[in-house]
Amino acid sequence: MNERRPGLLLLAVIIWIAYFVCAIIFGHSIWFVKILSLASVTLFGILVFIVWKNKESKNELRD
């Protein structure tokens, strides 16, 4: 999926898991759970954007 930035993918997975664990343990009203929620959504958006741009550039090279 993301061969150039495996560290970013790993960070997104770790943040996502940490968010779910903390949300189950502490609930959604704690401030760091809210920050983890925003971080997980932001990192997922960054990864989708990177993959979309890579796919777009590969299609341009092919044409």
Short mmCIF file of N, CA and C in Angstrom, two decimals:
data_model
loop_
_atom_site.label_atom_id
_atom_site.label_comp_id
_atom_site.label_asym_id
_atom_site.label_seq_id
_atom_site.Cartn_x
_atom_site.Cartn_y
_atom_site.Cartn_z
N MET A 1 0.82 -1.19 0.00
CA MET A 1 0.00 0.00 0.00
C MET A 1 0.86 1.25 0.00
N ASN A 2 1.81 1.31 0.91
CA ASN A 2 2.60 2.52 1.04
C ASN A 2 4.06 2.13 1.16
N GLU A 3 4.68 1.82 0.03
CA GLU A 3 6.03 1.26 0.06
C GLU A 3 7.10 2.30 0.37
N ARG A 4 6.85 3.58 0.15
CA ARG A 4 7.86 4.60 0.42
C ARG A 4 7.85 5.08 1.86
N ARG A 5 6.73 4.96 2.54
CA ARG A 5 6.62 5.47 3.90
C ARG A 5 6.04 4.41 4.84
N PRO A 6 6.78 3.33 5.07
CA PRO A 6 6.26 2.30 5.98
C PRO A 6 6.19 2.79 7.42
N GLY A 7 7.02 3.76 7.80
CA GLY A 7 6.98 4.31 9.15
C GLY A 7 5.69 5.05 9.41
N LEU A 8 5.20 5.78 8.42
CA LEU A 8 3.94 6.51 8.56
C LEU A 8 2.77 5.54 8.68
N LEU A 9 2.81 4.48 7.91
CA LEU A 9 1.77 3.46 8.00
C LEU A 9 1.79 2.79 9.36
N LEU A 10 2.97 2.46 9.86
CA LEU A 10 3.09 1.84 11.17
C LEU A 10 2.61 2.79 12.27
N LEU A 11 2.95 4.06 12.17
CA LEU A 11 2.50 5.05 13.14
C LEU A 11 0.98 5.16 13.13
N ALA A 12 0.37 5.15 11.96
CA ALA A 12 -1.09 5.24 11.87
C ALA A 12 -1.74 4.02 12.52
N VAL A 13 -1.19 2.84 12.30
CA VAL A 13 -1.76 1.63 12.90
C VAL A 13 -1.61 1.66 14.42
N ILE A 14 -0.45 2.09 14.92
CA ILE A 14 -0.22 2.15 16.36
C ILE A 14 -1.15 3.17 17.02
N ILE A 15 -1.31 4.34 16.40
CA ILE A 15 -2.21 5.36 16.95
C ILE A 15 -3.65 4.86 16.94
N TRP A 16 -4.05 4.16 15.88
CA TRP A 16 -5.40 3.63 15.77
C TRP A 16 -5.68 2.62 16.88
N ILE A 17 -4.73 1.72 17.12
CA ILE A 17 -4.88 0.72 18.18
C ILE A 17 -4.90 1.40 19.55
N ALA A 18 -4.00 2.36 19.76
CA ALA A 18 -3.96 3.08 21.03
C ALA A 18 -5.27 3.83 21.28
N TYR A 19 -5.84 4.40 20.23
CA TYR A 19 -7.12 5.10 20.37
C TYR A 19 -8.22 4.15 20.83
N PHE A 20 -8.33 2.99 20.19
CA PHE A 20 -9.38 2.06 20.58
C PHE A 20 -9.19 1.53 22.00
N VAL A 21 -7.96 1.22 22.37
CA VAL A 21 -7.70 0.72 23.72
C VAL A 21 -8.03 1.79 24.76
N CYS A 22 -7.56 3.00 24.53
CA CYS A 22 -7.83 4.09 25.48
C CYS A 22 -9.31 4.46 25.53
N ALA A 23 -9.99 4.40 24.39
CA ALA A 23 -11.41 4.70 24.38
C ALA A 23 -12.21 3.66 25.15
N ILE A 24 -11.80 2.41 25.06
CA ILE A 24 -12.49 1.35 25.81
C ILE A 24 -12.21 1.49 27.30
N ILE A 25 -10.97 1.80 27.66
CA ILE A 25 -10.60 1.88 29.08
C ILE A 25 -11.11 3.17 29.73
N PHE A 26 -10.86 4.32 29.09
CA PHE A 26 -11.13 5.61 29.73
C PHE A 26 -12.42 6.27 29.27
N GLY A 27 -12.97 5.87 28.16
CA GLY A 27 -14.14 6.55 27.60
C GLY A 27 -13.71 7.67 26.67
N HIS A 28 -14.68 8.29 26.02
CA HIS A 28 -14.37 9.30 25.01
C HIS A 28 -14.25 10.72 25.57
N SER A 29 -14.47 10.91 26.85
CA SER A 29 -14.46 12.27 27.40
C SER A 29 -13.09 12.73 27.85
N ILE A 30 -12.10 11.86 27.88
CA ILE A 30 -10.76 12.24 28.31
C ILE A 30 -10.05 12.96 27.16
N TRP A 31 -9.25 13.97 27.48
CA TRP A 31 -8.65 14.82 26.44
C TRP A 31 -7.69 14.07 25.55
N PHE A 32 -6.89 13.13 26.10
CA PHE A 32 -5.92 12.46 25.22
C PHE A 32 -6.60 11.44 24.31
N VAL A 33 -7.78 10.96 24.68
CA VAL A 33 -8.53 10.08 23.78
C VAL A 33 -9.04 10.90 22.59
N LYS A 34 -9.45 12.13 22.87
CA LYS A 34 -9.89 13.01 21.77
C LYS A 34 -8.72 13.35 20.84
N ILE A 35 -7.54 13.58 21.42
CA ILE A 35 -6.36 13.87 20.60
C ILE A 35 -5.97 12.65 19.77
N LEU A 36 -6.03 11.46 20.37
CA LEU A 36 -5.74 10.23 19.60
C LEU A 36 -6.75 10.04 18.48
N SER A 37 -8.00 10.40 18.73
CA SER A 37 -9.03 10.31 17.69
C SER A 37 -8.70 11.23 16.52
N LEU A 38 -8.35 12.46 16.81
CA LEU A 38 -7.98 13.40 15.75
C LEU A 38 -6.72 12.95 15.01
N ALA A 39 -5.75 12.44 15.76
CA ALA A 39 -4.51 11.97 15.13
C ALA A 39 -4.76 10.78 14.22
N SER A 40 -5.62 9.86 14.65
CA SER A 40 -5.88 8.69 13.81
C SER A 40 -6.61 9.07 12.52
N VAL A 41 -7.56 9.98 12.63
CA VAL A 41 -8.27 10.43 11.43
C VAL A 41 -7.34 11.20 10.50
N THR A 42 -6.50 12.06 11.07
CA THR A 42 -5.56 12.85 10.27
C THR A 42 -4.55 11.97 9.56
N LEU A 43 -3.96 11.01 10.29
CA LEU A 43 -2.98 10.11 9.67
C LEU A 43 -3.62 9.25 8.59
N PHE A 44 -4.85 8.80 8.81
CA PHE A 44 -5.54 8.03 7.78
C PHE A 44 -5.76 8.89 6.53
N GLY A 45 -6.14 10.14 6.72
CA GLY A 45 -6.32 11.05 5.59
C GLY A 45 -5.03 11.30 4.84
N ILE A 46 -3.93 11.46 5.57
CA ILE A 46 -2.63 11.66 4.93
C ILE A 46 -2.24 10.44 4.11
N LEU A 47 -2.46 9.25 4.67
CA LEU A 47 -2.12 8.02 3.94
C LEU A 47 -2.97 7.86 2.68
N VAL A 48 -4.26 8.16 2.78
CA VAL A 48 -5.13 8.06 1.60
C VAL A 48 -4.68 9.06 0.53
N PHE A 49 -4.32 10.27 0.94
CA PHE A 49 -3.85 11.28 -0.01
C PHE A 49 -2.56 10.84 -0.69
N ILE A 50 -1.62 10.29 0.07
CA ILE A 50 -0.35 9.83 -0.50
C ILE A 50 -0.57 8.70 -1.49
N VAL A 51 -1.41 7.75 -1.13
CA VAL A 51 -1.69 6.62 -2.03
C VAL A 51 -2.38 7.12 -3.29
N TRP A 52 -3.32 8.06 -3.15
CA TRP A 52 -4.03 8.61 -4.30
C TRP A 52 -3.06 9.34 -5.23
N LYS A 53 -2.15 10.14 -4.67
CA LYS A 53 -1.18 10.85 -5.50
C LYS A 53 -0.21 9.89 -6.19
N ASN A 54 0.22 8.83 -5.48
CA ASN A 54 1.11 7.85 -6.10
C ASN A 54 0.41 7.13 -7.25
N LYS A 55 -0.85 6.78 -7.05
CA LYS A 55 -1.60 6.11 -8.11
C LYS A 55 -1.79 7.04 -9.30
N GLU A 56 -2.06 8.30 -9.02
CA GLU A 56 -2.25 9.28 -10.09
C GLU A 56 -0.96 9.48 -10.89
N SER A 57 0.17 9.55 -10.20
CA SER A 57 1.44 9.75 -10.91
C SER A 57 1.83 8.51 -11.72
N LYS A 58 1.50 7.32 -11.22
CA LYS A 58 1.78 6.10 -11.98
C LYS A 58 0.93 6.03 -13.23
N ASN A 59 -0.32 6.49 -13.14
CA ASN A 59 -1.19 6.51 -14.32
C ASN A 59 -0.69 7.51 -15.36
N GLU A 60 -0.14 8.65 -14.91
CA GLU A 60 0.40 9.63 -15.85
C GLU A 60 1.65 9.10 -16.53
N LEU A 61 2.47 8.35 -15.82
CA LEU A 61 3.67 7.78 -16.43
C LEU A 61 3.31 6.71 -17.46
N ARG A 62 2.24 5.99 -17.20
CA ARG A 62 1.81 4.93 -18.11
C ARG A 62 1.25 5.50 -19.40
N ASP A 63 0.60 6.66 -19.34
CA ASP A 63 -0.03 7.25 -20.53
C ASP A 63 0.95 7.91 -21.45
#
